[in-house]
Structure formats: C-alpha cells, structure tokens
CSV table of C-alpha atoms in Angstrom, one decimal:
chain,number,residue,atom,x,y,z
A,263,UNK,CA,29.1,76.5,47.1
A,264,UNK,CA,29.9,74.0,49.1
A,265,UNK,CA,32.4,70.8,48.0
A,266,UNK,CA,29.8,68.5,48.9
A,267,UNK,CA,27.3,70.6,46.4
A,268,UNK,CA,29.9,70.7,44.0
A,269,UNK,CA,30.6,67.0,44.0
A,270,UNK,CA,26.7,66.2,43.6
A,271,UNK,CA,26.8,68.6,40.9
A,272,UNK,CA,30.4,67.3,39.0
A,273,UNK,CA,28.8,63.7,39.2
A,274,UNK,CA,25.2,64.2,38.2
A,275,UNK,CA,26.6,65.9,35.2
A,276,UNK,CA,29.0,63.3,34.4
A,277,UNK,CA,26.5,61.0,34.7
A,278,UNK,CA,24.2,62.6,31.8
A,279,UNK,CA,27.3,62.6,29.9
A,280,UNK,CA,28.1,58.8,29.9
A,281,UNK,CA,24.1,58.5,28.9
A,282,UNK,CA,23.9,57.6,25.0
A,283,UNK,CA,21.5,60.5,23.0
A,284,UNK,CA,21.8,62.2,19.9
A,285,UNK,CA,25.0,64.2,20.3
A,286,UNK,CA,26.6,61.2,21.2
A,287,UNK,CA,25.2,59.4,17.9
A,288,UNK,CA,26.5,62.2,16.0
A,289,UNK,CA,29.9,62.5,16.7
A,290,UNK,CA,29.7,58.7,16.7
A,291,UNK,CA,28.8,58.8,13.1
A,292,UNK,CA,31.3,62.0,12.1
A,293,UNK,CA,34.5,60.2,13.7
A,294,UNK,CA,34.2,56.9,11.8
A,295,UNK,CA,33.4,58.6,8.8
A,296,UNK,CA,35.1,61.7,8.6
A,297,UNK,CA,38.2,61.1,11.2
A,298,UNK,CA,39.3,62.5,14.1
A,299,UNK,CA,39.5,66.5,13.5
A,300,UNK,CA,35.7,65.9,12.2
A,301,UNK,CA,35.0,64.4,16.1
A,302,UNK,CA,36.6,66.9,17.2
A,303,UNK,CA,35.0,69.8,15.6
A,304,UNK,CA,32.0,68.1,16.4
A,305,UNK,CA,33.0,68.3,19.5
A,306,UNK,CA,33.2,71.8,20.0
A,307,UNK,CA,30.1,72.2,19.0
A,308,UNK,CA,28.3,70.2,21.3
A,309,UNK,CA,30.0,71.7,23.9
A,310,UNK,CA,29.1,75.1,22.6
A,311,UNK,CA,25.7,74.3,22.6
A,312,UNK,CA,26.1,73.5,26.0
A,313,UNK,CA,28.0,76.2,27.4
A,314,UNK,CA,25.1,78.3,25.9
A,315,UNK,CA,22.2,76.3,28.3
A,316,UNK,CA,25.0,76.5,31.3
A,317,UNK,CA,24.9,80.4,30.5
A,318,UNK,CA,21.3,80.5,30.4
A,319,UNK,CA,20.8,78.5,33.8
A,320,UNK,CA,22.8,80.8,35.6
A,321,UNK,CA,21.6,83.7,33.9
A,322,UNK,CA,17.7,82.9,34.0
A,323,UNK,CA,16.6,80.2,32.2
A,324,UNK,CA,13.1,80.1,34.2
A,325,UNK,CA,11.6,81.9,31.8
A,326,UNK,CA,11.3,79.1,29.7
A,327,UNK,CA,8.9,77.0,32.2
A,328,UNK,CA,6.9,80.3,31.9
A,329,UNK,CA,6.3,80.1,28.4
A,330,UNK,CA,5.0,76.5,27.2
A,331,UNK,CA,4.9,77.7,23.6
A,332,UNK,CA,8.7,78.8,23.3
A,333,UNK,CA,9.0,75.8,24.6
A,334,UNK,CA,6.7,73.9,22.4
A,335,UNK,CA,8.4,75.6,19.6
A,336,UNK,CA,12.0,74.6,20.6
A,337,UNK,CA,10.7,71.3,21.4
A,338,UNK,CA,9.4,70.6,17.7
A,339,UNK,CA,12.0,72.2,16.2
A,340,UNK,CA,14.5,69.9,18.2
A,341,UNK,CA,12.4,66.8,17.2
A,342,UNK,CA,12.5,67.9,13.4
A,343,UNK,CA,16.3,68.2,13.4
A,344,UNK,CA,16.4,64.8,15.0
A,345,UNK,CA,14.2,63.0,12.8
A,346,UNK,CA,16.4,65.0,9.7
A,347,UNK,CA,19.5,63.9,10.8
A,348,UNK,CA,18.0,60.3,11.3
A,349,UNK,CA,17.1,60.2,7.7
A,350,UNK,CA,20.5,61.5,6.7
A,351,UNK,CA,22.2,58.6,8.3
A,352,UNK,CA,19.7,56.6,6.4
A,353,UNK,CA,20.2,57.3,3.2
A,354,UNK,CA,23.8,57.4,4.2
A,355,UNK,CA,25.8,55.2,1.7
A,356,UNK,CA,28.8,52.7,2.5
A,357,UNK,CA,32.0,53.1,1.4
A,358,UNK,CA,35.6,51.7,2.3
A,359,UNK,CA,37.2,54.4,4.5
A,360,UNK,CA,40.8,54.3,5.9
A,361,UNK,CA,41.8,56.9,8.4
A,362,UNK,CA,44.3,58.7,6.3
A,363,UNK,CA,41.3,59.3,3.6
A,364,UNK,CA,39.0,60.5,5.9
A,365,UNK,CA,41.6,63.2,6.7
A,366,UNK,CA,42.3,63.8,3.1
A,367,UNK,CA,38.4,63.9,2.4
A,368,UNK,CA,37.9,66.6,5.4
A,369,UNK,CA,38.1,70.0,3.1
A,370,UNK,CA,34.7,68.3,1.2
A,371,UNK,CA,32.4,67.3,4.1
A,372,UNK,CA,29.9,69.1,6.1
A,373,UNK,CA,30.5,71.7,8.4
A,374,UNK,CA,31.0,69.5,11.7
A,375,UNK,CA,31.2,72.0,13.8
A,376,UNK,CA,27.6,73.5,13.0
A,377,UNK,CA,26.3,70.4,13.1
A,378,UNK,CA,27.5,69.4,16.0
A,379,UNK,CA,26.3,72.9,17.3
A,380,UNK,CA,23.0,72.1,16.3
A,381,UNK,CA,22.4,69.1,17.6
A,382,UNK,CA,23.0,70.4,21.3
A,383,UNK,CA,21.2,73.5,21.0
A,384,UNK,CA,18.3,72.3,19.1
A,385,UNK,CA,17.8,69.4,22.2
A,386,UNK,CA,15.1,70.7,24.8
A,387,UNK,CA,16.0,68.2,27.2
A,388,UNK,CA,19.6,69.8,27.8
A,389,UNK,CA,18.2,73.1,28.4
A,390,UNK,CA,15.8,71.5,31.3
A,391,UNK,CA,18.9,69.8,32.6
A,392,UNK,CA,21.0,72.4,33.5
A,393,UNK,CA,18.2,74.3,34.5
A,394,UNK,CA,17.2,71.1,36.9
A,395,UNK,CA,20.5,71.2,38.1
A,396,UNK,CA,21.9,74.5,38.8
A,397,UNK,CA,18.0,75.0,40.8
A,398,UNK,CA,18.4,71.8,42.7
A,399,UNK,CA,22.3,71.6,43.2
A,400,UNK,CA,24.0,75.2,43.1
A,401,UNK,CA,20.2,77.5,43.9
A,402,UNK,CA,20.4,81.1,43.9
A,403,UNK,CA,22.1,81.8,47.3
A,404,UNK,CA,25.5,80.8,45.4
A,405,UNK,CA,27.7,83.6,44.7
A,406,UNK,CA,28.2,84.6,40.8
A,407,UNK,CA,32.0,83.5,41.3
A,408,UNK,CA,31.0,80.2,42.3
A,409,UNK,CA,28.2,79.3,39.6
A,410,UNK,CA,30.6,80.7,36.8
A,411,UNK,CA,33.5,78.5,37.8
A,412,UNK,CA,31.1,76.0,37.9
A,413,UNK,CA,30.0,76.5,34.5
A,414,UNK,CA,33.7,76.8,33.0
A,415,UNK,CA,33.9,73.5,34.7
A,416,UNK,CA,31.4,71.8,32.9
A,417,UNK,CA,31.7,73.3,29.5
A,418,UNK,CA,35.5,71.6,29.3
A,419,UNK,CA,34.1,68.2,31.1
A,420,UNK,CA,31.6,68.4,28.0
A,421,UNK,CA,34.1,69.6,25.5
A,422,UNK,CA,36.9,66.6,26.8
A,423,UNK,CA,35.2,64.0,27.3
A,424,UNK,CA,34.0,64.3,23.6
A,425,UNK,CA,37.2,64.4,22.7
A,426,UNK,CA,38.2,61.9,24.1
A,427,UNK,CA,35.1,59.6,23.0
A,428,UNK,CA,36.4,60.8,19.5
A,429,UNK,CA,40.0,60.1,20.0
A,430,UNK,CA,39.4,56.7,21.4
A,431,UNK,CA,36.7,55.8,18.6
A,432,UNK,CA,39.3,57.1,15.7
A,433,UNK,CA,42.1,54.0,16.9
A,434,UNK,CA,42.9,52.2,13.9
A,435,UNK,CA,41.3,49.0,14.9
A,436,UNK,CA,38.3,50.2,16.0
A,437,UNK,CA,38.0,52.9,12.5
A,438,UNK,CA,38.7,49.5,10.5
A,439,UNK,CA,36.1,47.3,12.4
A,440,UNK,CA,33.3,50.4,11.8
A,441,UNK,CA,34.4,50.8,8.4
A,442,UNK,CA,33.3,47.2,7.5
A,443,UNK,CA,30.1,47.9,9.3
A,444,UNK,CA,29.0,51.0,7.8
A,445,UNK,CA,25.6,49.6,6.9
A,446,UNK,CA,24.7,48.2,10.5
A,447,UNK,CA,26.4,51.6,12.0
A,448,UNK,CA,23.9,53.9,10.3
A,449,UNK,CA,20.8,52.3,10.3
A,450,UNK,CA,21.4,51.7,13.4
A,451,UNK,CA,22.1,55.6,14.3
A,452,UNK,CA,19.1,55.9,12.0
A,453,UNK,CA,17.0,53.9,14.3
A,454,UNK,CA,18.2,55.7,17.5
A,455,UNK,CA,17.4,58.6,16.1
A,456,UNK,CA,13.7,57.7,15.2
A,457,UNK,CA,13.3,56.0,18.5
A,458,UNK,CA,14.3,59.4,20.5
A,459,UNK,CA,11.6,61.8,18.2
A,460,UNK,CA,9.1,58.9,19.2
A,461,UNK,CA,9.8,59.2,22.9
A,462,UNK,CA,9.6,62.9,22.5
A,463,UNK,CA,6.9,62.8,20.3
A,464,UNK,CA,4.5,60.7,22.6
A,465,UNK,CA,6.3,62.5,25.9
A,466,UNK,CA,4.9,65.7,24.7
A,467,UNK,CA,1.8,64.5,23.5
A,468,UNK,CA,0.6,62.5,26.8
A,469,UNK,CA,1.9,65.4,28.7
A,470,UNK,CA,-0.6,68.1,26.7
C-alpha cells in the first residue's frame, strides 16, 4: 500500500471517528455515570467490536452485500438494541454522583465492557464501513502484511481515541457540570438514540 493510500485511509477513518453515533452516546453516558474505568471498559469494547468488522473486511466481508436477509437481520437486530438502550437512558434516574463514588459504585453496575461490545457489533453501518473502505482505499492487490498492519492500526486509533474521549469527559469539572445535568444528559442520549433507529428505520424502508 502505498503512503498516499494509507493516509486516505488513516483520515477517512479518523473522520468517522470524530462523527457523534451510538457508541459515542454510550460511553458518553457510562463515564459520567459510572467513572473512568467504566469509559474505559466501554472502550474496549467498542473497539472489539470493531476490530471484529476490520477482520471481516480483510477477510471477506462481501458476502454480506450477497445476502440482503443476514443483512436485514443484523440490521433489525442493531435497530432493536438501539431503541433498548434509548429506553434505558430514559428511564434512567438522577442522582448526585462524585467521581470517587462512581469508582466505589463500579463492582455493582453493568457489564461495560459487553455493552460496549454490543453496541459496535450490533451497528450495520460499521460493518459497511470498513467494508467501503478497505474496497475503495486498500483493494485486494494489497499484500496480507500491509492490510493487517493496517487493521492493527485502526483497532488502537479506535481503542485510544475512546480513551481518551473518556479520560477527558471524567475531569472533575466537567463530571460535576454532567452530574447536575443528569436529566438533560439522558433524555437527551435518549433522544439520539430514537432519532438514529428512525433514520435507520425509514433508510431501510425507502430502500426496500
């Protein structure tokens, strides 16, 4: 590959990254409310998820344009997990939170980790992105060598920059500003959530 393709490739992906979705709301709403170690478990599960699509894209991943119904299937299934975890953070309830409780509350939360893993791999659109990218950018005349290193590459861009997003949400200021704003922080996750099954929801139906 050449540095040109892999420079197309390194900011196209970045780009996706820096593009608010569910994962992001996720480990948005784990952080603030669970701490830093819950962000980053979340974390690695996101980029898990991912790594899983990367593998798949080099790997053969067109059999999944060949088949609309496991497609339609993941799709449905990924809008149903959405649309749960859009309810969760409805029903969610405020409470005061300080940084060192959330760390002290850790052992009696949800696994973050699954959830986190969840969110990625139950998400279509990532699986069409890599697949999008690795046809347009990397192709098939790349060596093995080159596509794996380019896929290490992007699981620990995914797996940072999460991180970081966590680490840089969990500053005390910032966890005492969201902790006054609970309410307003998960009904408005709530209504991101809703708002991406309904673009799904009427994507897939004007496109059948």
């Amino acid at each position: 590959m050449e540095w040109q393709q892999f420079l197309a490739l390194a900011g196209a992906h970045f780009l996706a990254l820096l593009s608010p979705g569910p994962d992001f709301v996720l480990l948005l709403n784990h952080t603030f409310h669970h701490g830093r170690r819950a962000g980053y478990r979340t974390a690695l599960g996101i980029a898990c998820a991912n790594a899983i699509f990367i593998l798949a894209a080099l790997f053969g991943l067109g059999w999944l344009q060949d088949n609309p119904l496991a497609y339609a299937l993941m799709y449905w299934v990924g809008c149903g997990y959405l649309a749960w975890l859009g309810w969760q953070f409805w029903q969610a309830k405020s409470a005061p939170i300080r940084p060192e409780a959330a760390t002290q509350a850790y052992a009696d939360t949800p696994n973050f980790f699954v959830r986190g893993f969840a969110s990625g791999i139950l998400n279509p659109k990532n699986a069409m992105f890599y697949l999008t990218l690795f046809t347009v950018l990397v192709g098939k005349e790349s060596s093995l060598l080159s596509r794996s290193l380019t896929g290490i590459w992007m699981f620990s861009v995914v797996l940072l920059w999460d991180c970081l997003v966590s680490w840089t949400l969990s500053h005390p200021k910032l966890f005492v500003l969201f902790s006054n704003q609970q309410r307003l922080l998960h009904r408005g996750s709530a209504y991101v959530m809703f708002t991406i099954v309904g673009v799904m929801t009427w994507s897939m139906l004007i496109g059948t």
